[in-house]
Coordinates of C-alpha atoms and ligand atoms in Angstrom, one line a residue:
X1 CA -36.9 54.4 45.9
X2 CA -38.2 50.9 45.9
X3 CA -36.2 48.9 43.4
X4 CA -33.1 49.1 41.3
X5 CA -33.0 48.5 37.6
X6 CA -31.8 45.0 38.0
X7 CA -34.8 44.2 40.2
X8 CA -37.1 45.5 37.5
X9 CA -35.5 43.2 35.0
X10 CA -37.1 40.2 36.7
X11 CA -40.5 41.7 35.9
X12 CA -40.1 43.3 32.5
X13 CA -37.1 41.4 31.1
X14 CA -33.4 42.2 30.7
X15 CA -33.8 43.6 27.2
X16 CA -36.0 46.4 28.4
X17 CA -33.4 47.5 31.0
X18 CA -30.6 47.2 28.5
X19 CA -32.5 49.5 26.2
X20 CA -32.8 52.1 29.0
X21 CA -29.1 52.0 29.7
X22 CA -28.3 52.5 26.0
X23 CA -30.6 55.5 25.8
X24 CA -29.2 57.0 29.0
X25 CA -25.6 56.9 27.8
X26 CA -26.4 59.9 25.6
X27 CA -27.5 61.9 28.6
X28 CA -24.9 60.8 31.2
X29 CA -24.1 63.5 33.8
X30 CA -26.9 65.8 32.6
X31 CA -28.3 67.9 35.4
X32 CA -32.1 67.4 35.5
X33 CA -34.3 69.2 38.0
X34 CA -38.0 68.3 38.5
X35 CA -40.2 70.8 40.2
X36 CA -43.8 70.3 41.6
X37 CA -45.7 71.6 44.6
X38 CA -46.1 68.7 47.0
X39 CA -43.9 65.9 48.2
X40 CA -46.8 63.6 49.2
X41 CA -50.3 62.9 48.0
X42 CA -51.6 62.6 44.4
X43 CA -50.2 61.1 41.3
X44 CA -47.4 63.5 40.5
X45 CA -45.6 63.0 43.8
X46 CA -46.2 59.3 43.4
X47 CA -44.3 59.3 40.1
X48 CA -41.5 61.6 41.2
X49 CA -40.7 59.3 44.1
X50 CA -39.4 56.6 41.7
X51 CA -38.6 58.6 38.6
X52 CA -35.8 60.7 40.1
X53 CA -33.8 57.9 41.8
X54 CA -34.0 55.8 38.7
X55 CA -32.7 58.6 36.5
X56 CA -29.8 58.9 39.0
X57 CA -29.2 55.2 38.7
X58 CA -28.9 55.6 35.0
X59 CA -26.2 58.2 35.4
X60 CA -28.2 61.4 35.1
X61 CA -27.7 64.1 37.8
X62 CA -31.4 64.2 38.7
X63 CA -33.1 66.0 41.6
X64 CA -36.6 67.0 42.8
X65 CA -37.6 70.4 44.2
X66 CA -40.9 71.3 45.8
X67 CA -42.1 74.9 45.7
X68 CA -43.7 76.4 48.8
X69 CA -47.0 78.3 48.8
X70 CA -49.4 79.8 51.3
X71 CA -53.2 79.2 51.5
X72 CA -54.2 81.7 48.9
X73 CA -51.6 80.3 46.5
X74 CA -53.1 76.8 46.8
X75 CA -56.6 78.2 46.6
X76 CA -55.6 79.8 43.3
X77 CA -53.9 76.7 41.9
X78 CA -56.8 74.5 42.9
X79 CA -59.0 76.9 40.9
X80 CA -56.6 76.4 38.0
X81 CA -57.0 72.7 38.3
X82 CA -60.8 72.9 38.4
X83 CA -60.8 75.3 35.4
X84 CA -58.5 73.2 33.3
X85 CA -60.8 70.3 33.9
X86 CA -63.7 72.3 32.6
X87 CA -65.3 74.2 35.5
X88 CA -66.1 77.9 34.9
X89 CA -64.4 79.6 37.7
X90 CA -63.4 83.2 37.9
X91 CA -60.2 83.8 39.7
X92 CA -59.7 87.3 41.2
X93 CA -56.7 89.4 40.0
X94 CA -55.4 89.5 43.5
X95 CA -55.1 85.7 43.6
X96 CA -53.3 85.7 40.2
X97 CA -50.8 88.3 41.4
X98 CA -50.3 86.2 44.6
X99 CA -49.6 83.1 42.5
X100 CA -47.0 85.0 40.4
X101 CA -45.4 86.5 43.5
X102 CA -45.2 83.2 45.2
X103 CA -43.3 81.8 42.2
X104 CA -41.1 84.8 42.2
X105 CA -40.2 84.1 45.9
X106 CA -39.5 80.4 45.2
X107 CA -37.4 81.4 42.2
X108 CA -35.1 83.4 44.5
X109 CA -33.7 80.3 46.2
X110 CA -34.1 77.9 43.3
X111 CA -32.7 80.2 40.6
X112 CA -29.1 79.2 40.7
X113 CA -30.0 75.5 40.5
X114 CA -32.6 75.9 37.8
X115 CA -30.6 78.3 35.6
X116 CA -27.6 75.9 35.6
X117 CA -29.6 72.7 34.9
X118 CA -29.5 71.0 31.5
X119 CA -33.2 70.1 31.8
X120 CA -35.9 71.5 34.1
X121 CA -39.2 69.6 34.2
X122 CA -42.0 71.7 35.7
X123 CA -45.0 69.7 36.7
X124 CA -48.5 71.2 36.4
X125 CA -49.5 74.9 36.7
X126 CA -48.3 75.5 40.2
X127 CA -44.6 76.2 39.4
X128 CA -45.2 77.2 35.7
X129 CA -44.2 80.9 36.1
X130 CA -40.7 79.9 37.4
X131 CA -39.5 80.0 33.8
X132 CA -40.0 83.7 33.6
X133 CA -38.1 84.3 36.8
X134 CA -35.0 82.4 35.5
X135 CA -33.9 84.7 32.6
X136 CA -30.4 83.3 32.4
X137 CA -31.5 79.7 32.0
X138 CA -29.0 77.6 30.1
X139 CA -30.9 74.3 29.6
X140 CA -34.1 73.1 28.1
X141 CA -37.3 73.6 30.0
X142 CA -40.2 71.2 29.7
X143 CA -43.7 71.7 31.1
X144 CA -45.4 68.5 32.1
X145 CA -49.1 68.7 32.3
X146 CA -50.8 65.9 34.3
X147 CA -54.3 67.3 34.2
X148 CA -57.3 66.5 31.9
X149 CA -57.3 69.7 29.7
X150 CA -59.5 68.3 27.0
X151 CA -62.1 71.0 27.6
X152 CA -60.6 73.8 29.7
X153 CA -62.4 76.9 30.8
X154 CA -61.0 79.2 28.2
X155 CA -60.3 82.4 30.1
X156 CA -58.2 80.6 32.7
X157 CA -56.4 78.5 30.1
X158 CA -55.6 81.7 28.2
X159 CA -53.9 83.1 31.3
X160 CA -51.9 79.9 32.0
X161 CA -50.9 79.5 28.4
X162 CA -49.0 82.8 28.7
X163 CA -46.9 81.1 31.4
X164 CA -46.2 77.8 29.5
X165 CA -45.8 78.8 25.9
X166 CA -42.2 79.9 26.5
X167 CA -41.1 76.4 27.4
X168 CA -39.0 74.4 24.9
X169 CA -41.5 71.5 24.9
X170 CA -44.5 70.2 26.8
X171 CA -45.7 66.7 27.8
X172 CA -49.3 65.6 28.1
X173 CA -50.8 62.3 29.1
X174 CA -53.2 61.9 26.2
X175 CA -53.7 63.3 22.7
X176 CA -57.1 64.8 23.6
X177 CA -55.5 66.9 26.3
X178 CA -52.7 68.5 24.2
X179 CA -53.5 72.1 23.5
X180 CA -51.9 73.9 20.6
X181 CA -48.4 75.2 21.6
X182 CA -45.6 77.1 19.8
X183 CA -43.2 74.3 20.8
X184 CA -43.0 70.5 20.3
X185 CA -45.6 68.5 22.1
X186 CA -45.0 65.0 23.5
X187 CA -47.5 62.4 24.7
X188 CA -46.5 60.2 27.6
X189 CA -49.1 58.5 29.7
X190 CA -48.0 57.9 33.3
X191 CA -47.1 54.6 34.8
X192 CA -46.6 52.8 38.1
X193 CA -43.7 51.3 40.0
X194 CA -44.4 47.5 40.5
X195 CA -41.9 47.3 43.3
X196 CA -43.2 50.2 45.4
X197 CA -44.9 49.6 48.8
X198 CA -48.1 50.5 46.9
X199 CA -47.8 47.8 44.3
X200 CA -45.5 45.0 45.4
X201 CA -46.8 41.6 46.5
X202 CA -48.0 41.5 50.1
X203 CA -48.1 38.5 52.4
X204 CA -51.7 37.3 52.9
X205 CA -51.5 37.8 56.6
X206 CA -50.9 41.5 56.1
X207 CA -53.8 41.8 53.7
X208 CA -56.1 40.1 56.2
X209 CA -54.8 42.3 59.0
X210 CA -56.1 45.3 57.0
X211 CA -59.4 43.6 56.5
X212 CA -59.8 43.2 60.3
X213 CA -58.4 46.7 61.0
X214 CA -61.3 48.3 59.2
X215 CA -63.9 45.8 60.2
X216 CA -64.6 44.5 56.7
X217 CA -66.7 41.4 56.4
X218 CA -64.8 38.5 54.6
X219 CA -68.1 36.9 53.7
X220 CA -69.6 39.7 51.6
X221 CA -68.4 41.2 48.3
X222 CA -66.7 44.5 48.4
X223 CA -66.0 47.4 46.0
X224 CA -63.3 50.0 46.7
X225 CA -62.5 53.5 45.4
X226 CA -59.2 55.0 46.5
X227 CA -59.1 58.7 45.8
X228 CA -58.5 62.1 47.2
X229 CA -61.8 63.6 48.3
X230 CA -62.4 65.6 45.2
X231 CA -65.6 66.2 43.3
X232 CA -64.1 65.2 40.0
X233 CA -63.6 61.7 41.5
X234 CA -67.4 61.6 42.2
X235 CA -67.3 59.8 45.6
X236 CA -71.0 60.7 46.1
X237 CA -71.8 59.0 42.7
X238 CA -70.0 55.9 44.0
X239 CA -72.2 55.8 47.1
X240 CA -75.3 56.1 44.8
X241 CA -74.1 53.2 42.7
X242 CA -73.4 51.1 45.8
X243 CA -76.9 51.9 47.1
X244 CA -78.5 50.9 43.8
X245 CA -76.5 47.7 43.5
X246 CA -77.0 46.6 47.2
X247 CA -80.7 46.3 46.6
X248 CA -80.0 43.2 44.6
X249 CA -76.7 41.8 46.0
X250 CA -74.9 41.8 49.4
X251 CA -72.2 44.5 49.2
X252 CA -69.7 46.6 51.1
X253 CA -68.1 49.8 49.9
X254 CA -64.8 51.3 50.9
X255 CA -64.0 54.9 50.0
X256 CA -60.5 55.6 51.0
X257 CA -58.6 58.8 50.6
X258 CA -56.2 61.1 52.1
X259 CA -55.4 64.7 51.3
X260 CA -52.7 66.1 49.0
X261 CA -51.1 69.1 50.7
X262 CA -51.9 71.2 47.6
X263 CA -55.6 70.4 47.7
X264 CA -57.6 72.7 50.0
X265 CA -61.1 71.5 49.0
X266 CA -60.7 68.0 50.5
X267 CA -62.3 68.6 53.8
X268 CA -65.5 70.0 52.3
X269 CA -65.9 67.0 49.9
X270 CA -65.1 64.6 52.8
X271 CA -68.0 66.1 54.8
X272 CA -70.3 65.7 51.8
X273 CA -69.3 62.0 51.5
X274 CA -69.9 61.4 55.2
X275 CA -73.4 62.9 54.8
X276 CA -74.2 60.9 51.7
X277 CA -73.1 57.7 53.5
X278 CA -76.0 58.2 55.9
X279 CA -74.4 56.2 58.8
X280 CA -74.6 53.0 56.7
X281 CA -72.3 50.6 58.5
X282 CA -71.4 48.9 55.2
X283 CA -69.9 52.1 53.8
X284 CA -66.4 52.5 55.1
X285 CA -65.1 56.1 54.6
X286 CA -61.4 55.9 55.5
X287 CA -59.2 59.0 55.9
X288 CA -55.7 57.5 55.4
X289 CA -52.4 59.2 56.1
X290 CA -50.4 60.0 53.0
X291 CA -47.9 57.3 53.6
X292 CA -50.4 54.5 54.0
X293 CA -49.1 52.8 50.8
X294 CA -49.3 49.3 52.1
X295 CA -52.8 49.8 53.4
X296 CA -53.9 51.1 49.9
X297 CA -52.1 48.1 48.4
X298 CA -54.0 45.7 50.7
X299 CA -57.4 47.3 50.0
X300 CA -56.8 47.0 46.3
X301 CA -56.1 43.3 46.8
X302 CA -59.1 42.8 49.1
X303 CA -61.6 44.2 46.8
X304 CA -63.7 42.2 44.4
X305 CA -64.0 45.1 41.9
X306 CA -62.1 48.4 41.8
X307 CA -64.1 51.5 41.1
X308 CA -62.8 54.8 39.8
X309 CA -66.0 56.7 38.9
X310 CA -64.3 60.0 38.1
X311 CA -66.0 62.5 35.9
X312 CA -62.7 64.0 34.8
X313 CA -59.3 62.2 35.2
X314 CA -55.9 63.2 34.0
X315 CA -54.8 59.5 34.0
X316 CA -56.0 57.7 37.1
X317 CA -53.0 55.9 38.7
X318 CA -55.4 54.2 41.1
X319 CA -56.8 52.4 38.0
X320 CA -53.4 51.2 37.0
X321 CA -52.6 50.1 40.5
X322 CA -55.8 48.1 40.9
X323 CA -55.3 46.5 37.4
X324 CA -51.8 45.5 38.3
X325 CA -53.3 43.6 41.2
X326 CA -55.4 41.7 38.8
X327 CA -58.6 43.6 39.5
X328 CA -61.2 44.6 36.9
X329 CA -62.1 48.2 37.1
X330 CA -65.4 50.0 36.7
X331 CA -64.2 53.4 35.7
X332 CA -65.7 56.8 34.6
X333 CA -65.7 57.1 30.8
X334 CA -63.2 60.0 30.8
X335 CA -59.6 61.0 30.3
X336 CA -56.9 58.5 31.1
X337 CA -59.3 56.0 32.4
X338 CA -60.3 55.3 28.8
X339 CA -56.7 54.4 28.0
X340 CA -56.7 51.7 30.7
X341 CA -60.2 50.4 31.0
X342 CA -60.8 48.6 27.7
X343 CA -64.5 48.2 27.8
X344 CA -65.5 44.5 28.3
X345 CA -61.8 43.4 28.5
X346 CA -60.1 45.0 31.5
X347 CA -63.3 46.4 33.0
X348 CA -66.2 48.6 32.2
X349 CA -66.5 52.3 31.4
X350 CA -69.5 54.0 32.9
X351 CA -71.1 57.4 32.8
X352 CA -73.7 57.3 35.6
X353 CA -74.2 55.8 39.0
X354 CA -76.9 53.6 37.4
X355 CA -74.4 52.3 34.9
X356 CA -71.9 51.6 37.6
X357 CA -74.5 49.7 39.6
X358 CA -75.5 47.6 36.7
X359 CA -71.8 46.6 36.0
X360 CA -71.2 45.9 39.7
X361 CA -74.2 43.5 39.7
X362 CA -73.1 41.9 36.4
X363 CA -69.5 41.2 37.5
X364 CA -70.5 39.9 40.9
X365 CA -72.9 37.5 39.3
X366 CA -70.4 36.4 36.5
X367 CA -67.3 35.6 38.6
X368 CA -65.6 33.9 35.6
X369 CA -65.8 37.1 33.6
X370 CA -64.6 39.1 36.6
X371 CA -61.5 36.9 36.9
X372 CA -60.8 36.9 33.2
X373 CA -61.0 40.7 33.1
X374 CA -58.6 40.8 36.1
X375 CA -56.1 38.7 34.3
X376 CA -56.2 40.8 31.2
X377 CA -56.0 43.9 33.3
X378 CA -52.7 42.8 34.8
X379 CA -51.2 41.9 31.5
X380 CA -52.3 45.2 30.0
X381 CA -50.4 47.1 32.7
X382 CA -47.4 44.9 32.3
X383 CA -47.2 45.7 28.6
X384 CA -48.1 49.4 28.8
X385 CA -48.1 51.1 32.1
X386 CA -45.0 50.2 34.1
X387 CA -42.3 52.7 34.9
X388 CA -39.7 51.3 32.5
X389 CA -41.9 52.3 29.5
X390 CA -42.3 55.8 31.1
X391 CA -38.5 56.1 31.7
X392 CA -37.8 55.1 28.1
X393 CA -40.1 57.7 26.7
X394 CA -38.7 60.4 29.0
X395 CA -35.1 59.6 27.9
X396 CA -36.1 59.6 24.3
X397 CA -37.8 62.9 24.7
X398 CA -34.8 64.5 26.4
X399 CA -32.6 63.3 23.5
X400 CA -35.1 64.7 21.0
X401 CA -35.2 68.0 22.7
X402 CA -31.5 68.3 22.8
X403 CA -30.9 67.2 19.2
X404 CA -34.0 68.7 17.6
X405 CA -32.3 70.5 14.8
X406 CA -29.8 67.7 14.0
X407 CA -30.4 65.5 11.0
X408 CA -28.8 62.5 12.6
X409 CA -29.0 61.4 16.2
X410 CA -26.5 58.7 17.2
X411 CA -27.7 56.6 20.1
Ligands
UDP501 N1 -53.5 57.8 47.0 C1 -53.0 57.3 48.2 N2 -53.8 57.5 49.3 C2 -55.0 58.0 49.2 C3 -55.5 58.4 48.0 C4 -54.7 58.3 46.9 O1 -51.9 56.8 48.4 O2 -55.7 58.1 50.2 C5 -52.6 57.6 45.9 C6 -53.1 56.6 44.8 O3 -52.8 55.3 45.3 C7 -52.5 57.0 43.6 C8 -52.4 58.5 43.8 O4 -52.5 58.8 45.2 O5 -51.2 56.5 43.5 C9 -53.5 59.2 43.0 O6 -53.2 59.4 41.7 P1 -54.4 59.5 40.6 O7 -53.7 59.6 39.3 O8 -55.3 58.3 40.7 O9 -55.2 60.8 41.0 P2 -54.7 62.3 41.4 O10 -54.8 62.4 42.9 O11 -53.4 62.5 40.9 O12 -55.8 63.1 40.8

C-alpha cells in the first residue's frame, strides 16, 4: 500500500475522494475476497496491491487470496491466455482435468472464506472454476477478465465459458473484449497508483544512478519497452524497429522484463530476444526482479520515447505508467493500447516494426512534438486512468450487483 485516500486527494482533488467515501458507505463492512494466481508480476497483481488496501480504508472487509498451482496447471492456463488472445492451441484433456483438479484442491482451503463472502472477485481464467466448488456461496461472484478476448480461439473459449457463465456478473477492460454472457457485463479499464514505488516522483540522483547501473549513454536518445518476455509483447519486433531507426539516428534500446510466476514461456522468449539482439552493445536486455519497481520507474523517466509494440494487449499498464511520467508512447494498434494512445496526441499507434521505426525517427527529430505529446499523455492519465476512477467504478458496480432488482437505489 503506497498512499492513503487523503494523499490521493492532493493529486485528484478532495471532491473525488469525498465521492468515493459516499459510495463506500453503502458497502461498509462487506466482506470482499479477490482471488488470482500470482502475488507478483504482471498487471493483475500490480492492481490488487493497491486496490485491496484502499477498499479496506473505505470500510470494506477486503482481502486477497492467491491460488497455488503446479507446472502443468500454469502450462494449461498459459495456453488459455494464448487461446483467448487468438492463438489456435489445442489443450489436451489431461491438462484440462488437471486445471479443474487444481481448483478443486484450492477450494478445499478457501471454501469457508469464499462461501461466507458478500463478494468474490475472481481474476482471469486461472481460478475461474472455484465457483463450481463453492456450492453454498452466499454472496455475489464476479469474474474479472483482464485479457484481450476480442478474437478468442473458439474451442477454448467455449470450454472456459462453461466455467464463467454461472457468475453473477463479469468485468472486461474494453467493449471489444466483452463476450456475450447470461449475466450483466461491466466495462472497467484498469488504472495505476500514482503514489506507488512504480509511479511516484523520484529524485534525479536516483534516476541517474539507474542510468549508470545499466551503462546507458546520457548523450544518445533512448527507447524503452518494459514487458514480460512474451511473444504478444513483440520484443523481437521492437529490436527490428530499433535496427531500422538506428540507421538514421543515434539510438539505444532497453528491453526490460521480469517473469510473472504464472508465465512459464518467459525463458524461451527471453532466449529469442537475446539472439535477435545480436550482441549489439546498444541493446540492453534487462532481466529485472519482480520487485524492481523503482528501477522500472527510473527507466520510464530516462527514456525519450516509451514503446509498447504489443500485437495483443489486455490493457497495457506499462503504457499508462510511461504516460503518467510525461512520455509519449509508440504502441501497438491493439486492445487497451488504443484506449490510451490517442494517435498524434498522446503518441502513435503502429502495426509493424517499420511503422514503429518511422515514428521513432519522427519524434526524435521533432522534439517540440515529443514534449507536447508527453504533456498531453500525463493529463490524459490524470483524467482517465488513476486508481480513484477505478475504485469509483468498482464500488458502483458492487452496489449495482447488490441492488439489481430494486427500482430505487439510495446512495
Ligand atoms: N512490470 C514490472 N517489471 C517487469 C515487467 C513488467 O514491474 O520487468 C510491470 C509493469 O510495470 C506493469 C505490469 O508489470 O505494471 C505489466 O502490466 P501490463 O498490463 O503492461 O502487462 P501484463 O504483464 O499484465 O500483460
